[in-house]
Amino acid sequence: MPGAHAELGRQEILLWLREEDPERLEILWDLADRVRREHVGDQVHLRGLIEFSNYCVRACAYCGIRAENRGLVRYRMSGDEIVAAAADAARLGYGTVVLQSGEDPFYDGPGIASIVRRIKEATGLAVTLSLGERSEQDLTLWRAAGADRYLLRFETSNRRLYDAIHPARRPGSESDRFRILRALRAIGYEVGSGVMVGIPGQTWEDLADDLLAFRDLDLDMIGVGPYVPHPDTPLASAAGAAGGVPHTPEATYRVIALARLLCPDANIPSTTALATLDPAEGRERGLRRGANVLMPNVTPMRYRRLYEIYPEKACLSETPSDARASELPTSGRSVEGRIRAIGRVVGAGPGGSANARKRSPQACAAPQASPRRPRRIP
Ligand code: 5AD
């Protein structure tokens, strides 16, 4: 593949997706790593993830916090708890917090807006929201309250597969995440999306289309992780069927590397699902094959294991301060140690999207407020 990347065509993408020869794959990893360095540099930006509610009104067939899962203790953090967790993240040196929850209407538009406003006032951190499919009215309100970014994975661009695993919220209601992603862009968010790799029924062609959709959407953030079967979900029994895309770290690395080539300026995390399936090396391999972001979990420990979208999540025993300093369970190294060990540095500041800056230089020219305290990610 001589030098070409952002112009990659569907056939070439398909060849790389199906590639299994380790020597050929080294070429892909090197290319993705080079493009990553040229476009977004050696900084690895850390996002503190706060999973503040595991209530969900949806019934996604793969997800452990789906409404029908009665075997799960449900929790909601109060506004005060959420703001306190964000303040902890600021003290630990993070430049961004990600507020994530199930699709939980308990937190209405004004409620989330007030939490965003309080976090911005108290910490100055960049705020990313990941709250599912919400009304344009709410999304507009939250942007006005200061939210900077929004994450909504479209999960698969194959409409038939999408509909099969995402039952409508109400009869007759429609789930159109592409429409919402376009609305998010128009409202002025940095926009993130992504997919799972190895959903039962997914084909390599579907993944090639997903990658092309990342480019068409001009995404600022791209989250890609392997599908991890959850035993208390309808999809689990279909996992691992022959012939489809395997839900493996290897397939996921190929998608991450290709996402980097197609969207060279995007922020791309090495995801928790990847670290879950490849605990020893997943984070590092993701970072060496195109990724430039990590999202350590800073949810208070008492809630952590209840946010079980899939089993054995990699973050369960990492305390908020672990993410800053001490050990990750599998390595005996700090986050910074692990980042330095692969020749990279911890990112400073909010770590906004280079892509968004290119698209709208004026809007992004002013430096965003930085955390009040000096960064202490060691
Ligand atoms: N395996 C892997 N990823 C999952 N997600 C939800 N359930 C699973 C699962 N079983 C991902 C979805 C969602 C994100 C927050 O978590 O892609 O968008």
Short mmCIF file of C-alpha atoms and ligand atoms in Angstrom, two decimals:
data_model
loop_
_atom_site.label_atom_id
_atom_site.label_comp_id
_atom_site.label_asym_id
_atom_site.label_seq_id
_atom_site.Cartn_x
_atom_site.Cartn_y
_atom_site.Cartn_z
CA MET A 1 0.00 0.00 0.00
CA PRO A 2 2.35 2.73 -1.19
CA GLY A 3 1.87 5.79 0.97
CA ALA A 4 -1.84 6.13 0.25
CA HIS A 5 -4.11 6.38 3.22
CA ALA A 6 -6.93 8.90 3.49
CA GLU A 7 -7.90 7.95 -0.07
CA LEU A 8 -8.04 4.22 0.68
CA GLY A 9 -10.72 2.52 -1.35
CA ARG A 10 -13.21 -0.10 -0.21
CA GLN A 11 -11.39 -3.01 -1.87
CA GLU A 12 -8.10 -2.09 -0.26
CA ILE A 13 -9.77 -1.66 3.11
CA LEU A 14 -11.31 -5.12 2.72
CA LEU A 15 -7.95 -6.69 1.93
CA TRP A 16 -6.43 -5.19 5.05
CA LEU A 17 -9.40 -6.18 7.20
CA ARG A 18 -9.00 -9.80 6.11
CA GLU A 19 -5.19 -9.78 6.33
CA GLU A 20 -3.77 -12.32 8.77
CA ASP A 21 -0.13 -12.55 7.71
CA PRO A 22 1.87 -11.08 10.62
CA GLU A 23 4.56 -9.69 8.33
CA ARG A 24 2.07 -7.91 6.10
CA LEU A 25 0.27 -6.60 9.17
CA GLU A 26 3.52 -5.04 10.42
CA ILE A 27 3.27 -2.76 7.37
CA LEU A 28 -0.21 -1.68 8.44
CA TRP A 29 0.83 -1.09 12.06
CA ASP A 30 3.87 0.96 10.96
CA LEU A 31 1.83 3.05 8.56
CA ALA A 32 -0.87 3.75 11.16
CA ASP A 33 1.76 4.62 13.75
CA ARG A 34 3.51 6.97 11.35
CA VAL A 35 0.29 8.73 10.35
CA ARG A 36 -0.66 9.00 14.03
CA ARG A 37 2.68 10.64 14.89
CA GLU A 38 2.56 13.05 11.93
CA HIS A 39 -1.00 14.17 12.54
CA VAL A 40 -1.63 14.04 16.30
CA GLY A 41 1.85 13.63 17.75
CA ASP A 42 3.21 11.58 20.62
CA GLN A 43 0.90 12.86 23.35
CA VAL A 44 -1.54 10.33 24.78
CA HIS A 45 -4.57 12.20 26.09
CA LEU A 46 -6.28 10.81 29.17
CA ARG A 47 -10.04 11.10 29.67
CA GLY A 48 -11.52 10.43 33.09
CA LEU A 49 -14.63 8.31 32.57
CA ILE A 50 -17.53 8.78 35.02
CA GLU A 51 -20.28 6.16 34.55
CA PHE A 52 -22.98 7.92 36.52
CA SER A 53 -26.11 5.78 35.94
CA ASN A 54 -26.67 2.22 34.78
CA TYR A 55 -30.40 2.68 34.28
CA CYS A 56 -31.34 2.33 30.63
CA VAL A 57 -34.66 2.43 28.79
CA ARG A 58 -33.25 0.64 25.72
CA ALA A 59 -33.01 -3.06 24.93
CA CYS A 60 -29.82 -3.32 22.84
CA ALA A 61 -29.31 -7.04 22.34
CA TYR A 62 -25.62 -7.05 23.29
CA CYS A 63 -25.54 -4.73 26.28
CA GLY A 64 -25.52 -5.85 29.91
CA ILE A 65 -27.31 -2.74 31.21
CA ARG A 66 -30.28 -3.17 28.83
CA ALA A 67 -33.64 -2.49 30.50
CA GLU A 68 -34.69 -6.16 30.45
CA ASN A 69 -31.71 -7.32 32.48
CA ARG A 70 -33.33 -7.79 35.89
CA GLY A 71 -30.26 -9.42 37.39
CA LEU A 72 -28.46 -6.13 37.83
CA VAL A 73 -28.50 -3.74 40.79
CA ARG A 74 -29.22 -0.30 39.37
CA TYR A 75 -27.67 2.95 40.60
CA ARG A 76 -27.83 6.64 39.89
CA MET A 77 -25.26 9.14 41.08
CA SER A 78 -26.60 12.48 42.33
CA GLY A 79 -25.55 15.75 40.74
CA ASP A 80 -23.33 16.41 43.76
CA GLU A 81 -21.64 13.01 43.40
CA ILE A 82 -21.02 13.57 39.71
CA VAL A 83 -19.54 17.02 40.27
CA ALA A 84 -17.39 15.63 43.10
CA ALA A 85 -16.08 12.83 40.84
CA ALA A 86 -15.22 15.43 38.19
CA ALA A 87 -13.43 17.55 40.79
CA ASP A 88 -11.43 14.46 41.81
CA ALA A 89 -10.49 13.91 38.17
CA ALA A 90 -9.34 17.54 37.93
CA ARG A 91 -7.22 17.11 41.07
CA LEU A 92 -5.68 13.97 39.58
CA GLY A 93 -4.60 16.00 36.55
CA TYR A 94 -7.13 15.00 33.89
CA GLY A 95 -8.00 17.59 31.24
CA THR A 96 -11.31 15.98 30.23
CA VAL A 97 -14.14 14.14 31.94
CA VAL A 98 -16.51 11.90 30.04
CA LEU A 99 -19.98 11.61 31.57
CA GLN A 100 -21.52 8.34 30.44
CA SER A 101 -24.77 6.58 31.37
CA GLY A 102 -27.43 4.30 30.05
CA GLU A 103 -30.21 6.12 28.23
CA ASP A 104 -31.78 7.39 31.43
CA PRO A 105 -34.52 10.04 31.18
CA PHE A 106 -34.36 10.50 34.96
CA TYR A 107 -31.65 13.04 34.10
CA ASP A 108 -33.64 15.53 32.03
CA GLY A 109 -32.30 18.32 29.82
CA PRO A 110 -32.08 21.01 32.50
CA GLY A 111 -30.70 18.48 35.03
CA ILE A 112 -27.72 17.53 32.85
CA ALA A 113 -27.23 21.17 31.82
CA SER A 114 -26.89 22.15 35.45
CA ILE A 115 -24.36 19.36 36.12
CA VAL A 116 -22.30 20.41 33.08
CA ARG A 117 -22.37 24.03 34.19
CA ARG A 118 -21.28 23.14 37.71
CA ILE A 119 -18.38 21.00 36.42
CA LYS A 120 -17.20 23.75 34.08
CA GLU A 121 -17.37 26.33 36.87
CA ALA A 122 -15.63 24.15 39.44
CA THR A 123 -12.93 22.61 37.25
CA GLY A 124 -12.69 24.20 33.80
CA LEU A 125 -12.30 20.67 32.41
CA ALA A 126 -13.41 19.76 28.91
CA VAL A 127 -16.70 17.85 29.21
CA THR A 128 -17.67 15.00 26.93
CA LEU A 129 -21.19 13.58 27.11
CA SER A 130 -22.13 10.01 26.20
CA LEU A 131 -25.79 9.69 27.15
CA GLY A 132 -27.33 7.87 24.21
CA GLU A 133 -29.99 9.11 21.82
CA ARG A 134 -31.36 12.36 23.22
CA SER A 135 -33.54 15.09 21.70
CA GLU A 136 -31.97 17.89 19.71
CA GLN A 137 -33.45 20.25 22.25
CA ASP A 138 -31.49 18.56 25.05
CA LEU A 139 -28.32 18.34 22.98
CA THR A 140 -28.57 22.07 22.21
CA LEU A 141 -29.17 22.93 25.85
CA TRP A 142 -26.11 20.95 26.97
CA ARG A 143 -23.86 22.54 24.39
CA ALA A 144 -25.01 25.95 25.57
CA ALA A 145 -24.24 24.87 29.14
CA GLY A 146 -20.63 24.25 28.08
CA ALA A 147 -20.42 20.60 27.00
CA ASP A 148 -17.61 20.31 24.45
CA ARG A 149 -17.96 16.86 22.91
CA TYR A 150 -20.54 14.10 22.42
CA LEU A 151 -19.99 10.39 21.86
CA LEU A 152 -22.60 8.24 20.16
CA ARG A 153 -21.42 5.07 18.47
CA PHE A 154 -23.48 4.07 15.45
CA GLU A 155 -22.37 0.46 16.24
CA THR A 156 -22.80 -0.73 12.63
CA SER A 157 -23.64 0.97 9.35
CA ASN A 158 -25.55 -2.13 8.19
CA ARG A 159 -29.12 -0.97 8.71
CA ARG A 160 -30.54 -4.50 8.84
CA LEU A 161 -28.04 -5.63 11.46
CA TYR A 162 -28.54 -2.38 13.37
CA ASP A 163 -32.31 -2.86 13.49
CA ALA A 164 -31.95 -6.50 14.51
CA ILE A 165 -29.97 -5.64 17.64
CA HIS A 166 -31.50 -2.25 18.54
CA PRO A 167 -35.23 -2.66 19.21
CA ALA A 168 -37.14 0.62 18.90
CA ARG A 169 -37.76 2.47 22.11
CA ARG A 170 -41.48 2.56 21.41
CA PRO A 171 -43.45 0.96 18.59
CA GLY A 172 -43.12 3.27 15.62
CA SER A 173 -40.19 5.23 17.01
CA GLU A 174 -37.09 5.29 14.89
CA SER A 175 -33.46 5.07 15.92
CA ASP A 176 -31.34 7.06 13.46
CA ARG A 177 -27.94 7.68 14.95
CA PHE A 178 -26.56 9.14 11.72
CA ARG A 179 -29.19 11.86 11.91
CA ILE A 180 -28.22 12.59 15.51
CA LEU A 181 -24.51 12.65 14.60
CA ARG A 182 -25.19 15.25 11.92
CA ALA A 183 -27.25 17.28 14.40
CA LEU A 184 -24.42 17.15 16.95
CA ARG A 185 -22.04 18.58 14.37
CA ALA A 186 -24.49 21.36 13.47
CA ILE A 187 -24.96 22.22 17.16
CA GLY A 188 -21.19 22.67 17.45
CA TYR A 189 -19.94 19.64 19.36
CA GLU A 190 -16.76 17.73 18.65
CA VAL A 191 -18.43 14.55 17.46
CA GLY A 192 -17.40 11.01 18.31
CA SER A 193 -18.76 7.72 17.08
CA GLY A 194 -17.60 4.18 16.51
CA VAL A 195 -18.49 0.53 16.28
CA MET A 196 -18.03 -2.84 17.89
CA VAL A 197 -15.95 -5.41 16.05
CA GLY A 198 -17.32 -8.94 15.82
CA ILE A 199 -21.02 -8.40 16.52
CA PRO A 200 -22.74 -11.68 15.56
CA GLY A 201 -23.96 -11.27 11.99
CA GLN A 202 -21.38 -8.61 11.08
CA THR A 203 -19.35 -9.09 7.87
CA TRP A 204 -16.01 -7.67 6.75
CA GLU A 205 -17.94 -5.70 4.15
CA ASP A 206 -19.97 -4.11 6.93
CA LEU A 207 -16.77 -3.06 8.69
CA ALA A 208 -15.35 -1.59 5.46
CA ASP A 209 -18.54 0.48 5.17
CA ASP A 210 -18.24 1.50 8.83
CA LEU A 211 -14.71 2.77 8.18
CA LEU A 212 -15.84 4.72 5.12
CA ALA A 213 -18.67 6.18 7.21
CA PHE A 214 -16.09 7.40 9.78
CA ARG A 215 -14.44 9.34 6.96
CA ASP A 216 -17.70 10.64 5.49
CA LEU A 217 -18.84 11.85 8.91
CA ASP A 218 -15.48 13.61 9.37
CA LEU A 219 -15.42 12.35 12.97
CA ASP A 220 -13.41 14.05 15.68
CA MET A 221 -13.31 10.92 17.85
CA ILE A 222 -13.53 7.27 16.88
CA GLY A 223 -14.08 4.53 19.49
CA VAL A 224 -13.66 0.96 18.33
CA GLY A 225 -13.70 -2.07 20.60
CA PRO A 226 -14.29 -5.78 20.25
CA TYR A 227 -17.77 -7.08 21.01
CA VAL A 228 -17.62 -8.93 24.35
CA PRO A 229 -20.51 -11.38 24.90
CA HIS A 230 -22.53 -10.74 28.05
CA PRO A 231 -24.24 -13.93 29.28
CA ASP A 232 -27.44 -12.15 30.37
CA THR A 233 -28.19 -10.78 26.91
CA PRO A 234 -30.00 -12.30 23.92
CA LEU A 235 -27.02 -11.91 21.61
CA ALA A 236 -24.61 -13.95 23.73
CA SER A 237 -25.85 -17.28 22.38
CA ALA A 238 -25.05 -16.15 18.83
CA ALA A 239 -21.47 -15.13 19.64
CA GLY A 240 -18.65 -16.85 17.85
CA ALA A 241 -20.73 -18.31 15.01
CA ALA A 242 -18.53 -19.39 12.14
CA GLY A 243 -18.02 -17.22 9.09
CA GLY A 244 -18.49 -13.73 10.48
CA VAL A 245 -16.02 -11.22 11.85
CA PRO A 246 -14.33 -12.64 14.96
CA HIS A 247 -14.70 -10.60 18.14
CA THR A 248 -10.97 -10.56 18.77
CA PRO A 249 -8.32 -8.00 19.63
CA GLU A 250 -6.55 -8.81 16.34
CA ALA A 251 -9.55 -7.85 14.21
CA THR A 252 -10.01 -4.73 16.35
CA TYR A 253 -6.39 -3.58 15.84
CA ARG A 254 -6.90 -3.75 12.10
CA VAL A 255 -9.99 -1.54 12.35
CA ILE A 256 -8.19 0.96 14.61
CA ALA A 257 -5.19 1.16 12.25
CA LEU A 258 -7.45 1.68 9.23
CA ALA A 259 -9.48 4.30 11.11
CA ARG A 260 -6.24 6.21 11.69
CA LEU A 261 -5.37 6.06 7.98
CA LEU A 262 -8.83 7.20 6.91
CA CYS A 263 -9.23 9.87 9.62
CA PRO A 264 -5.67 10.97 10.32
CA ASP A 265 -6.55 13.89 12.61
CA ALA A 266 -9.13 12.16 14.78
CA ASN A 267 -8.73 11.31 18.46
CA ILE A 268 -8.82 7.53 18.73
CA PRO A 269 -8.87 5.74 22.09
CA SER A 270 -7.31 2.41 22.87
CA THR A 271 -10.53 1.13 24.42
CA THR A 272 -11.34 -0.66 27.66
CA ALA A 273 -12.95 -3.53 25.71
CA LEU A 274 -9.61 -4.08 23.98
CA ALA A 275 -7.79 -4.11 27.31
CA THR A 276 -10.41 -6.54 28.60
CA LEU A 277 -9.69 -9.13 25.90
CA ASP A 278 -5.92 -8.47 25.82
CA PRO A 279 -5.12 -7.44 29.41
CA ALA A 280 -1.35 -7.67 29.13
CA GLU A 281 -0.86 -5.67 25.95
CA GLY A 282 -4.19 -4.36 24.66
CA ARG A 283 -3.76 -0.74 25.70
CA GLU A 284 -0.22 -0.50 24.36
CA ARG A 285 -0.93 -2.34 21.15
CA GLY A 286 -3.88 -0.04 20.45
CA LEU A 287 -1.65 2.99 21.06
CA ARG A 288 1.05 1.63 18.74
CA ARG A 289 -1.40 0.83 15.98
CA GLY A 290 -3.11 4.18 15.56
CA ALA A 291 -4.68 5.19 18.88
CA ASN A 292 -3.74 8.34 20.84
CA VAL A 293 -6.20 8.41 23.76
CA LEU A 294 -6.82 6.37 26.94
CA MET A 295 -9.99 6.60 29.02
CA PRO A 296 -9.21 5.52 32.59
CA ASN A 297 -12.27 4.88 34.71
CA VAL A 298 -12.77 7.37 37.55
CA THR A 299 -16.24 6.20 38.60
CA PRO A 300 -16.42 5.84 42.42
CA MET A 301 -15.46 2.24 43.29
CA ARG A 302 -18.83 1.47 44.94
CA TYR A 303 -20.58 1.81 41.60
CA ARG A 304 -17.87 0.53 39.31
CA ARG A 305 -18.81 -3.12 38.93
CA LEU A 306 -22.48 -2.30 38.43
CA TYR A 307 -21.80 -0.59 35.09
CA GLU A 308 -21.49 -3.96 33.48
CA ILE A 309 -22.08 -3.45 29.77
CA TYR A 310 -19.96 -6.59 29.32
CA PRO A 311 -18.31 -8.93 31.85
CA GLU A 312 -14.84 -8.65 33.38
CA LYS A 313 -14.28 -5.07 32.29
CA ALA A 314 -10.59 -4.25 32.52
CA CYS A 315 -11.08 -1.30 34.84
CA LEU A 316 -12.74 -3.03 37.79
CA SER A 317 -9.82 -2.99 40.18
CA GLU A 318 -8.22 0.27 39.11
CA THR A 319 -9.07 2.97 41.60
CA PRO A 320 -9.33 6.59 40.45
CA SER A 321 -5.86 7.33 41.80
CA ASP A 322 -4.51 4.21 40.08
CA ALA A 323 -5.39 5.83 36.82
CA ARG A 324 -3.18 8.68 37.83
CA ALA A 325 -0.26 7.04 39.42
CA SER A 326 0.06 3.56 40.62
CA GLU A 327 -0.49 0.12 39.28
CA LEU A 328 -2.75 -1.19 36.65
CA PRO A 329 -3.65 -4.75 37.58
CA THR A 330 -1.71 -6.53 34.93
CA SER A 331 1.51 -4.67 34.67
CA GLY A 332 2.84 -3.19 37.88
CA ARG A 333 3.33 0.02 35.91
CA SER A 334 1.65 3.38 36.24
CA VAL A 335 -0.38 4.72 33.36
CA GLU A 336 2.38 7.20 32.71
CA GLY A 337 5.02 4.48 33.01
CA ARG A 338 3.20 2.43 30.42
CA ILE A 339 2.87 5.43 28.13
CA ARG A 340 6.55 6.31 28.50
CA ALA A 341 7.62 2.71 28.01
CA ILE A 342 6.30 2.89 24.45
CA GLY A 343 8.05 6.18 23.77
CA ARG A 344 5.05 8.46 24.26
CA VAL A 345 4.10 11.21 26.71
CA VAL A 346 0.99 12.01 28.70
CA GLY A 347 -1.00 14.73 26.93
CA ALA A 348 -1.34 18.15 28.51
CA GLY A 349 -4.53 20.22 28.57
CA PRO A 350 -7.94 19.28 27.23
CA GLY A 351 -6.62 17.42 24.19
CA GLY A 352 -9.30 18.61 21.78
CA SER A 353 -9.56 17.21 18.29
CA ALA A 354 -6.99 18.32 15.71
CA ASN A 355 -9.69 17.54 13.19
CA ALA A 356 -12.11 20.04 14.74
CA ARG A 357 -9.35 22.67 14.79
CA LYS A 358 -8.74 22.17 11.09
CA ARG A 359 -12.42 22.34 10.28
CA SER A 360 -13.05 25.53 12.18
CA PRO A 361 -9.83 27.32 13.13
CA GLN A 362 -11.58 30.35 14.66
CA ALA A 363 -13.90 28.36 16.87
CA CYS A 364 -11.02 26.41 18.32
CA ALA A 365 -8.31 29.09 18.28
CA ALA A 366 -8.83 30.31 21.82
CA PRO A 367 -7.19 27.93 24.26
CA GLN A 368 -9.79 26.17 26.35
CA ALA A 369 -9.77 26.72 30.07
CA SER A 370 -7.21 24.44 31.63
CA PRO A 371 -7.56 22.63 34.92
CA ARG A 372 -7.01 24.96 37.85
CA ARG A 373 -4.33 22.83 39.34
CA PRO A 374 -1.15 21.89 37.56
CA ARG A 375 -1.34 18.53 35.87
CA ARG A 376 -0.26 15.84 38.21
CA ILE A 377 -0.52 12.78 36.01
CA PRO A 378 2.84 11.51 37.19
N1 5AD B 1 -19.30 -5.64 24.18
C1 5AD B 1 -18.53 -4.63 23.75
N2 5AD B 1 -18.93 -3.35 23.74
C2 5AD B 1 -20.17 -3.08 24.21
N3 5AD B 1 -20.85 -1.94 24.29
C3 5AD B 1 -22.05 -2.19 24.83
N4 5AD B 1 -22.18 -3.51 25.09
C4 5AD B 1 -21.02 -4.09 24.70
C5 5AD B 1 -20.54 -5.43 24.66
N5 5AD B 1 -21.29 -6.45 25.09
C6 5AD B 1 -20.31 -0.66 23.78
C7 5AD B 1 -21.24 -0.08 22.73
C8 5AD B 1 -21.62 1.25 23.34
C9 5AD B 1 -20.48 1.55 24.26
C10 5AD B 1 -20.76 2.52 25.34
O1 5AD B 1 -20.19 0.28 24.80
O2 5AD B 1 -20.52 0.13 21.52
O3 5AD B 1 -21.79 2.27 22.38
#
